[in-house]
Short mmCIF file of C-alpha atoms in Angstrom, two decimals:
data_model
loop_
_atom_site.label_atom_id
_atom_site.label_comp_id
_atom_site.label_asym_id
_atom_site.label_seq_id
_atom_site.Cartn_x
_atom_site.Cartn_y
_atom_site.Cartn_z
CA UNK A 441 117.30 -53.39 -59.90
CA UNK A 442 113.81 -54.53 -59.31
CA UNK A 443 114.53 -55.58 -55.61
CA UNK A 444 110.98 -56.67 -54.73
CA UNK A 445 112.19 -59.02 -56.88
CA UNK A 446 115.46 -60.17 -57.06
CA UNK A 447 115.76 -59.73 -53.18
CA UNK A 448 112.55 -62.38 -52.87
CA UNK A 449 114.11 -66.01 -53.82
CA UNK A 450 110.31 -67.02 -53.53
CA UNK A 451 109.35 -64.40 -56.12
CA UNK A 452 112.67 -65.65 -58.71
CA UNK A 453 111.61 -69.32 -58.29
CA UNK A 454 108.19 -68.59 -59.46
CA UNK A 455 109.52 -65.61 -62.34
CA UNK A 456 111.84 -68.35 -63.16
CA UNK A 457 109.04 -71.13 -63.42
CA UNK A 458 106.43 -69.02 -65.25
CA UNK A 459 109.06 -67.62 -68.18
CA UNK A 460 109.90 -71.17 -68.33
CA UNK A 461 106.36 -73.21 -68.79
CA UNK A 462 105.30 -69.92 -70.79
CA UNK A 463 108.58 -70.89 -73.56
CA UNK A 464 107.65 -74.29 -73.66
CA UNK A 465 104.39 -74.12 -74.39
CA UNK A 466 104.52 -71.37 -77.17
CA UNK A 467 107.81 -71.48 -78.72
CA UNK A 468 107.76 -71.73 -82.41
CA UNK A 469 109.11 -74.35 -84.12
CA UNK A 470 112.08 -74.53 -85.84
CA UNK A 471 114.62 -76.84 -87.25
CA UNK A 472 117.85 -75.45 -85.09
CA UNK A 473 115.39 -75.74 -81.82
CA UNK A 474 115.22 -79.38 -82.27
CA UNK A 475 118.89 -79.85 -83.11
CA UNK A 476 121.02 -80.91 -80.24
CA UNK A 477 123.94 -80.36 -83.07
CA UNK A 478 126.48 -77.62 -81.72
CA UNK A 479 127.42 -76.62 -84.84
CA UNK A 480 123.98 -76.28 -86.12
CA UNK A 481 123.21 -73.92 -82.63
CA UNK A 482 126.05 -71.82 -83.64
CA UNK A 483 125.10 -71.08 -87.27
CA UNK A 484 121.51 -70.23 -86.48
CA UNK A 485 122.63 -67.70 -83.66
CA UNK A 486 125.25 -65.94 -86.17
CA UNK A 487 122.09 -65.79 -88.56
CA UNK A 488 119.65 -64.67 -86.12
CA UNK A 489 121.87 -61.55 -85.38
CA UNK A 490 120.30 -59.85 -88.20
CA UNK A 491 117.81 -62.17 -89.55
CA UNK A 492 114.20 -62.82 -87.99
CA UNK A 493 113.21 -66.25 -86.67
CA UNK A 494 110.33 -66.27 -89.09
CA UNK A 495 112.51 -65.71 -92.00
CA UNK A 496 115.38 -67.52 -91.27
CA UNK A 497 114.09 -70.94 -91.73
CA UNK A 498 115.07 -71.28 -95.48
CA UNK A 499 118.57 -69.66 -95.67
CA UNK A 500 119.48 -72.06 -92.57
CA UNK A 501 118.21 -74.75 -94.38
CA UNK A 502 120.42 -74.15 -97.56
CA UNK A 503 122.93 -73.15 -95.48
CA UNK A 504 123.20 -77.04 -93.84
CA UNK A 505 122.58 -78.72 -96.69
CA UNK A 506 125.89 -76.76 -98.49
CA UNK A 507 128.05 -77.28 -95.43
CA UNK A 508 125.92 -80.15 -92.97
CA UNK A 509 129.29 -80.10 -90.53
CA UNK A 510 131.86 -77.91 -89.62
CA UNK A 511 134.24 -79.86 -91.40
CA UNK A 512 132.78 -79.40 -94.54
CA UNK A 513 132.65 -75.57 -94.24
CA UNK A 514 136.05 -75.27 -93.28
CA UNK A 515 136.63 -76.89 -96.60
CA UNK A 516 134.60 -74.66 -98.34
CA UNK A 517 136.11 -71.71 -100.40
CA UNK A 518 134.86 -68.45 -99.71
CA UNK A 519 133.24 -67.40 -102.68
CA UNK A 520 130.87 -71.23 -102.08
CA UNK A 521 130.44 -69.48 -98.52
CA UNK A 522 129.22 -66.23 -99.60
CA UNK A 523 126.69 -67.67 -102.57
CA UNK A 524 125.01 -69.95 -99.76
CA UNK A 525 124.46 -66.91 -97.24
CA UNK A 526 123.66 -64.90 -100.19
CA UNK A 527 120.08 -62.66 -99.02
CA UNK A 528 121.19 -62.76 -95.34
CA UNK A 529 123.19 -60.02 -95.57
CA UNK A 530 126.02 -58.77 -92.87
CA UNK A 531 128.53 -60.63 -95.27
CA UNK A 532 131.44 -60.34 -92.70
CA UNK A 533 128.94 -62.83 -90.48
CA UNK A 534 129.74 -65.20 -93.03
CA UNK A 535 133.12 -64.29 -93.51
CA UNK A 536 134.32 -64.68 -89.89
CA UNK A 537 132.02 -68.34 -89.65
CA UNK A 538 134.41 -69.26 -91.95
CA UNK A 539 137.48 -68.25 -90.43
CA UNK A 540 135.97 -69.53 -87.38
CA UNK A 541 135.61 -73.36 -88.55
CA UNK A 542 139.40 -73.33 -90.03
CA UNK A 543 140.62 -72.43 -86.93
CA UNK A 544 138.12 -75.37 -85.30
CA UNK A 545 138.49 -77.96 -87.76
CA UNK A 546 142.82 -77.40 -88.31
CA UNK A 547 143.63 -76.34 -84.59
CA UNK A 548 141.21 -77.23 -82.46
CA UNK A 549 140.37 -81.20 -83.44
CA UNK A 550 137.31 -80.55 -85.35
CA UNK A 551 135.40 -79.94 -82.07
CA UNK A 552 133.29 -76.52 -81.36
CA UNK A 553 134.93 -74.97 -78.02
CA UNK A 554 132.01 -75.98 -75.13
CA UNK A 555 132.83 -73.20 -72.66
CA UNK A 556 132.21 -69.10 -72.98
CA UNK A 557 135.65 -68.79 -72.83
CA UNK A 558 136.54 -70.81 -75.91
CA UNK A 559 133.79 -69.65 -78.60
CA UNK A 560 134.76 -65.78 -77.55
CA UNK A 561 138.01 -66.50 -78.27
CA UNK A 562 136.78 -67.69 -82.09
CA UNK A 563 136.72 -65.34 -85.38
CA UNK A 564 133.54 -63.17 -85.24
CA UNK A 565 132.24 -64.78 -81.59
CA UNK A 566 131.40 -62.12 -79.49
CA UNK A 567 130.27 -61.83 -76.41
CA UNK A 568 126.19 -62.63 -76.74
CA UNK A 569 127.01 -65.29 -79.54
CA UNK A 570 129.51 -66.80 -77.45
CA UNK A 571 126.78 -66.96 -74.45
CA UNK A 572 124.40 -68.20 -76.59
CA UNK A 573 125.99 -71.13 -78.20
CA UNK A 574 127.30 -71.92 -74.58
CA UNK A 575 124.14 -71.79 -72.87
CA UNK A 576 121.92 -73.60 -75.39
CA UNK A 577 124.35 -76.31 -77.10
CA UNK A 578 126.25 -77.03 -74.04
CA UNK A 579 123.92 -75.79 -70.51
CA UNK A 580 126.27 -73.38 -69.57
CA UNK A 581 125.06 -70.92 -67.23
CA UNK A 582 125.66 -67.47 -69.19
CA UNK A 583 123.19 -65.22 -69.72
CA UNK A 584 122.53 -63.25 -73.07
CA UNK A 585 122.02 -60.11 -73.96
CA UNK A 586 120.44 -59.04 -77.25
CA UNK A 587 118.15 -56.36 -78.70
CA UNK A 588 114.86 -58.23 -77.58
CA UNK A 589 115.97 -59.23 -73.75
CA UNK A 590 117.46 -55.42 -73.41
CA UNK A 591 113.43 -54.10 -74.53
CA UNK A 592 112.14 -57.25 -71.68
CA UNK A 593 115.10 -56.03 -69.05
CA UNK A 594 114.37 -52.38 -69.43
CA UNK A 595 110.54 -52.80 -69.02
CA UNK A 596 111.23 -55.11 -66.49
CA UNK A 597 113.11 -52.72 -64.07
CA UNK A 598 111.29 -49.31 -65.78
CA UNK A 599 115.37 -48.25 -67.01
CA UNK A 600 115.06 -45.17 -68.16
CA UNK A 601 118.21 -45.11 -69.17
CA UNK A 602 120.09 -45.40 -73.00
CA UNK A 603 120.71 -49.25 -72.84
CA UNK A 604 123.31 -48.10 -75.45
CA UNK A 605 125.72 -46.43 -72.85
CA UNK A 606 128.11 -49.07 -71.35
CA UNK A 607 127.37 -48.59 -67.16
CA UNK A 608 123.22 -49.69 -68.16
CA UNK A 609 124.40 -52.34 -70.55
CA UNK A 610 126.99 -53.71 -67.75
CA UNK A 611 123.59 -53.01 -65.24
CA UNK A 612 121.68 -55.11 -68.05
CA UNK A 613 124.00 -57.90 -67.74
CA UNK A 614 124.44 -58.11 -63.79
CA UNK A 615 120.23 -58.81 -63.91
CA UNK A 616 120.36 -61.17 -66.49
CA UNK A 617 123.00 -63.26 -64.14
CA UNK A 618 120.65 -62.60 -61.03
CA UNK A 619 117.55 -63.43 -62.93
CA UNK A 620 119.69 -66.74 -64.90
CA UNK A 621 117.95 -70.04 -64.42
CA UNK A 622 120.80 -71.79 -63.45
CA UNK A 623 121.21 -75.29 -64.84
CA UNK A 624 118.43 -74.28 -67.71
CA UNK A 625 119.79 -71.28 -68.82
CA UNK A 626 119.68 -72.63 -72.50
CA UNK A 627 115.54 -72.52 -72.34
CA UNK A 628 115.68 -69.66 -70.16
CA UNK A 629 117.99 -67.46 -72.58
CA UNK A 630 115.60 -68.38 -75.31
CA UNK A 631 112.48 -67.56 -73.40
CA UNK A 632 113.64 -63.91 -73.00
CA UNK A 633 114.53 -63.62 -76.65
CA UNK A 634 111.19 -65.09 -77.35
CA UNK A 635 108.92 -63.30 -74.95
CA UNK A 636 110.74 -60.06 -76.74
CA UNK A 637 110.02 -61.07 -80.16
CA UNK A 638 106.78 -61.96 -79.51
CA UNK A 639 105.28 -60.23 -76.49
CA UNK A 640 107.13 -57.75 -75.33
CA UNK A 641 107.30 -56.24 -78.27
CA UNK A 642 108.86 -52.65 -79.71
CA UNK A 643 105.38 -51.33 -80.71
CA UNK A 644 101.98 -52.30 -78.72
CA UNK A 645 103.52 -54.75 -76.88
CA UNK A 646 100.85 -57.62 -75.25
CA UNK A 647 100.91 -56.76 -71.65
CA UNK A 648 98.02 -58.46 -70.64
CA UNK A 649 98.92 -62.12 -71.77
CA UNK A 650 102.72 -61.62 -70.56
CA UNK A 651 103.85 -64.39 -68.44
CA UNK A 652 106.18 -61.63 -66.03
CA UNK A 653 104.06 -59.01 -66.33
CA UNK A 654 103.12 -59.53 -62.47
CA UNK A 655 106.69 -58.23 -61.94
CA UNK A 656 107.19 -55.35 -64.43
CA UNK A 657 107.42 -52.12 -63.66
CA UNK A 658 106.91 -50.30 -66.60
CA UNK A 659 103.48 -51.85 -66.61
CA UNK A 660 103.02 -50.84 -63.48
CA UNK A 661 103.78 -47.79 -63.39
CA UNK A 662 103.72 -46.17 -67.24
CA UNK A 663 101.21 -44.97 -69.07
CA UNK A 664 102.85 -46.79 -72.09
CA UNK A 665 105.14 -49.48 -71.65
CA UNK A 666 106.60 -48.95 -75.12
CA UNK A 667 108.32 -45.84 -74.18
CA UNK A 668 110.92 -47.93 -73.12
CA UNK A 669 113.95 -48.52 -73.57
CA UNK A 670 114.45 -44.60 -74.29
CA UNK A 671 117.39 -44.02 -77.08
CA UNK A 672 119.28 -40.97 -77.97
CA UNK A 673 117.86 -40.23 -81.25
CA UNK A 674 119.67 -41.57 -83.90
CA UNK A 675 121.28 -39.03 -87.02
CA UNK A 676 119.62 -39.19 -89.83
CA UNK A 677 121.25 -41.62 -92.61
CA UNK A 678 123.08 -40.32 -95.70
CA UNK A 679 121.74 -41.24 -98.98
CA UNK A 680 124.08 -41.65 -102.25
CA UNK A 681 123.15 -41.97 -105.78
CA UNK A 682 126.04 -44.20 -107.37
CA UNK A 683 126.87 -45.61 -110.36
CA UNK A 684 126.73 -49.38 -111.71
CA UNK A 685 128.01 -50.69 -115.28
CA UNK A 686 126.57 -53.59 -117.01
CA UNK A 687 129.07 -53.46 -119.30
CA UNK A 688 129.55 -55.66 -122.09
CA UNK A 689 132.67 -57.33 -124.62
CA UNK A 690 130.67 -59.03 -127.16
CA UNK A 691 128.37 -61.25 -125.46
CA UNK A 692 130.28 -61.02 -122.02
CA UNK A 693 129.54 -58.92 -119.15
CA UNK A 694 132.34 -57.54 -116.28
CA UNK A 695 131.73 -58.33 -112.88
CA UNK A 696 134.44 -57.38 -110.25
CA UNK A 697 134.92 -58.91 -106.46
CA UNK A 698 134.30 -56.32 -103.92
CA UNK A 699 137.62 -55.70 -101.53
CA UNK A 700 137.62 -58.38 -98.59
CA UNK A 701 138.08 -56.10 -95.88
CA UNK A 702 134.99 -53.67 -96.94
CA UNK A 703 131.42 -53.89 -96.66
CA UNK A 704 130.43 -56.73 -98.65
CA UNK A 705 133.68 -58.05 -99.11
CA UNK A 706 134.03 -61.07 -101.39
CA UNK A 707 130.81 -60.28 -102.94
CA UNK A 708 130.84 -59.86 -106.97
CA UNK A 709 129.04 -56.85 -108.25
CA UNK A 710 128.34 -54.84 -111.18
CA UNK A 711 131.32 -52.16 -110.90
CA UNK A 712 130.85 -49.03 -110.62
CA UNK A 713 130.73 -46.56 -107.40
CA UNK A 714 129.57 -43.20 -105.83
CA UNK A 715 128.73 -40.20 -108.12
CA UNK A 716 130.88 -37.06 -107.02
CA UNK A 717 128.84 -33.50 -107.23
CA UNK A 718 128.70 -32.18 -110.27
CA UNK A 719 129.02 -35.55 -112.39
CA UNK A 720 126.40 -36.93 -114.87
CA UNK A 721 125.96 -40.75 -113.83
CA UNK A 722 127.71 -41.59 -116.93
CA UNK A 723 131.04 -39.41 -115.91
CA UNK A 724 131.21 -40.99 -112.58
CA UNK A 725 130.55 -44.77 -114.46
CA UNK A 726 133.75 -43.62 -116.53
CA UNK A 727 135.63 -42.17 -113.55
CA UNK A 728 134.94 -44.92 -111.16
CA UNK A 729 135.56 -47.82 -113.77
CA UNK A 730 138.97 -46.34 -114.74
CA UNK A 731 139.92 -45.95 -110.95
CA UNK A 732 138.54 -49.74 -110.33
CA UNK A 733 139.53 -51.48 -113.13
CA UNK A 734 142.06 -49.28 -115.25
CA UNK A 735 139.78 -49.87 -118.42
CA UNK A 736 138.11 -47.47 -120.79
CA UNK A 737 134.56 -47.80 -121.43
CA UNK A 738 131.46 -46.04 -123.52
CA UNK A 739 128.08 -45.78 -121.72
CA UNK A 740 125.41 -46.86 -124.61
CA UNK A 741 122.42 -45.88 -122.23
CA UNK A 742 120.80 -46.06 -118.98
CA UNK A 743 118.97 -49.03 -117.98
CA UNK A 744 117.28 -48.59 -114.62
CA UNK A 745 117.42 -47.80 -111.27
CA UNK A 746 116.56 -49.33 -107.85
CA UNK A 747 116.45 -47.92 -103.79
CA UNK A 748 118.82 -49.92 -101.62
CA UNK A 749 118.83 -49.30 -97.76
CA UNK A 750 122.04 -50.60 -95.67
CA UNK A 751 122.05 -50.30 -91.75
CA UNK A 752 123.92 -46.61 -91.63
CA UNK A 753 123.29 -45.16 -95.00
CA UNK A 754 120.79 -45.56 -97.91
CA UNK A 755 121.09 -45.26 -101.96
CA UNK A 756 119.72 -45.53 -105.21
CA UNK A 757 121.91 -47.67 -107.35
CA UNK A 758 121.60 -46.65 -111.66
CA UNK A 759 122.32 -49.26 -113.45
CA UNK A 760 124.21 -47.83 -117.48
CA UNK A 761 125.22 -50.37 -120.24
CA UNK A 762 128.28 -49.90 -121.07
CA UNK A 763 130.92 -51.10 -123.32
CA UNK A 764 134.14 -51.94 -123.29
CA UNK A 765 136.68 -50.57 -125.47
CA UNK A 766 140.49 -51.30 -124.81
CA UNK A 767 142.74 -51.76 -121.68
CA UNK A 768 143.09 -54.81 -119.42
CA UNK A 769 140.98 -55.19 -116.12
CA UNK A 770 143.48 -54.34 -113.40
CA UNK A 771 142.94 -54.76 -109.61
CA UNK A 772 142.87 -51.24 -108.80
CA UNK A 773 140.03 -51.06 -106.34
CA UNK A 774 138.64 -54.48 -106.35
CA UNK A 775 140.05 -58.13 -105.15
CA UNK A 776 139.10 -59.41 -108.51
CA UNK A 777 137.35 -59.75 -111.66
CA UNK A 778 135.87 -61.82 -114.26
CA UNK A 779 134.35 -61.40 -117.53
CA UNK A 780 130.85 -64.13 -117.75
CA UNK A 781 128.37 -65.51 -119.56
CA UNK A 782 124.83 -63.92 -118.33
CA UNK A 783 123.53 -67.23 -117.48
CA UNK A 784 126.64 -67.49 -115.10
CA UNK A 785 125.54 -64.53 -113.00
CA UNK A 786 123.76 -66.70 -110.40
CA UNK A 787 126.94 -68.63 -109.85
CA UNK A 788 128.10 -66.01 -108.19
CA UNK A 789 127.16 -64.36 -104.45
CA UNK A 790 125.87 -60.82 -105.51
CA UNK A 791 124.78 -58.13 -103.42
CA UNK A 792 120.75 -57.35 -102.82
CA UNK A 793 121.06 -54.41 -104.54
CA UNK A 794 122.85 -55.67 -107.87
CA UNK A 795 120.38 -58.43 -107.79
CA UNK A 796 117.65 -55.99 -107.83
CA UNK A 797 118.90 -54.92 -111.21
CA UNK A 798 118.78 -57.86 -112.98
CA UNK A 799 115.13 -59.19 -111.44
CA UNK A 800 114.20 -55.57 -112.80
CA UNK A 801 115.75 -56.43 -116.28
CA UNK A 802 114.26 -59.94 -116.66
CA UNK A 803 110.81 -58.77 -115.35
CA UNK A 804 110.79 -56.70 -118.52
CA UNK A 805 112.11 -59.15 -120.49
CA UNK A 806 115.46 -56.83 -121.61
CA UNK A 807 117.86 -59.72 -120.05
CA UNK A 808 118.73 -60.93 -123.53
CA UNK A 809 119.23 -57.57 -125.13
CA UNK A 810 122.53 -56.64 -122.90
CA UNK A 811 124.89 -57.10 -125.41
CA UNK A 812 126.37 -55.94 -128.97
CA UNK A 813 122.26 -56.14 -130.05
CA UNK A 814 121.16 -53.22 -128.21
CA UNK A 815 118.56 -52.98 -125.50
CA UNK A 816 115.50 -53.13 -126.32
CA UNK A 817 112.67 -50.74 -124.21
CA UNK A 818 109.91 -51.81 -122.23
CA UNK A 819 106.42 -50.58 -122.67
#
């Protein structure tokens, strides 16, 4: 650790102070930061897991006025969950927030757990969520430990270290408790993650104007702060080319409910899958649709194509008409399935990708031509 700091109780008073009057003076705005509403603090730190303060403001917005208590989204069926985080993405966030207000609302007395102890113990809480929601809905003195206080901790103390490997992440969290101001730890937890986000940030990061810069290390003594934190290079991600149906029975298209345990589960989605070597896209559409569904189905043509990027693997999704000719849908590889009205599509939570697809379609105006009338080409 940085002992010319944490060894000087002078020095952490004044740290402590300057982080402090630094946050308060620049934080930005947003509708969560003026909530004293626990349950509102707890959805916007499952959202900001993956989502950036500057674009979160809208989905948390639709998100509260679908479900403005936790009450009401314990209520809530799942697919109603999914279609009002749709565009966040991480759908098993979502997922486990809903689990997580059942078990509030039918076992706990409708009242958010206000210690560590209780929100870990909750459906998708771990252990930074769990510190979060403690320290900043109910002052309780826990420090956090995300991807933007790890960059200000490891400049901080000049780690040079993978903050990946478990003895610098449990180092990571023994400074954030010596560095904790205690009894405004809620501010002080959100000064780091702002000071990260904003400052201390992964590329050119604004040394200079930084409120703790007097006690960093890495600015002292590197040539580039933004070496750090060093990671073990990361493999390179797989890419896929797979295989969607829009496939049509008269003037109603096939969508099919993704597997609840999987990635995405819950979500609907144009069904299809992952083409195998060898296979045309068309084959594969056949193969994967009789594997899904147990149906039988005639590509007409292809209709186009978009690049989708997840966190560990990356693909470009082909979207084929298709139509149906005999069998009954059968839960073979999906949860479910339905067979809609096109205009019913956005009743449904669909995956980025799928929804790609049809903002392609209706761009070029080919929306209407899905069905027995053929599709007719763009220019």
């Amino acid at each position: 650790m940085n002992r010319v700091l944490l060894d000087d109780p002078s020095a952490l008073v004044e740290f402590r102070a300057r982080l402090l009057q630094w946050y308060r003076q620049n934080k930005r705005q947003t509708n969560w930061r003026e909530s004293d509403d626990p349950y509102e603090v707890w959805i916007s730190e499952v959202m900001l897991q993956q989502t950036r303060v500057d674009q979160m403001g809208p989905y948390f917005d639709r998100f509260i006025r679908a479900f403005p208590t936790v009450k009401a989204l314990a209520e809530a069926n799942e697919d109603q969950v999914l279609k009002a985080w749709e565009g966040l993405g991480y759908y098993a966030r979502a997922r486990n927030m809903h689990k997580a207000a059942k078990v509030i609302v039918y076992e706990q007395g409708g009242q958010i757990p206000d210690t560590y102890e209780g929100l870990i113990a909750l459906p998708g809480i771990g252990a930074y969520t769990a510190a979060a929601v403690s320290s900043i809905a109910f002052d309780r003195d826990h420090p956090v430990l995300d991807g933007n206080v790890i960059r200000v901790f490891s400049r901080l103390l000049c780690i040079e270290d993978d903050p990946r490997r478990s003895a610098v992440k449990a180092r990571l969290i023994a400074v954030g408790e010596a560095l904790l101001a205690r009894g405004e730890a809620g501010d002080f937890n959100q000064a780091l993650m702002e000071l990260g986000a904003r400052v201390c940030t992964p590329r050119k990061p604004e040394c200079a104007v930084c409120p703790i810069g007097s006690w960093c290390r890495a600015y002292a003594e590197l040539d580039d702060p933004e070496v750090l934190p060093r990671k073990t290079p990361k493999k390179p991600k797989p890419h896929y080319q797979v295989a969607a149906g829009l496939i049509y029975k008269g003037n109603t298209l096939l969508i099919a409910q993704r597997p609840m345990d999987g990635m995405l589960g819950g979500l609907w989605e144009f069904p299809g899958g992952k083409r195998e070597e060898g296979e045309s896209l068309a084959e594969c559409l056949v193969r994967e649709i009789r594997e899904e569904l147990g149906i039988e189905i005639e590509v007409d043509e292809y209709l186009t194509s978009v690049d989708h990027a997840y966190s560990h693997f990356s693909i470009t999704l082909h979207a084929l008409k298709a139509r149906y000719l005999r069998g009954e849908p059968q839960t073979l590889g999906c949860a479910d399935w339905k067979w809609i009205k096109l205009e019913e599509l956005n009743q449904y939570a669909i995956p980025r990708a799928d929804r790609k697809i049809m903002e392609l379609l209706y761009r070029d105006g080919r929306q209407t031509a899905l069905f027995d009338g053929g599709i007719e080409r763009g220019d």
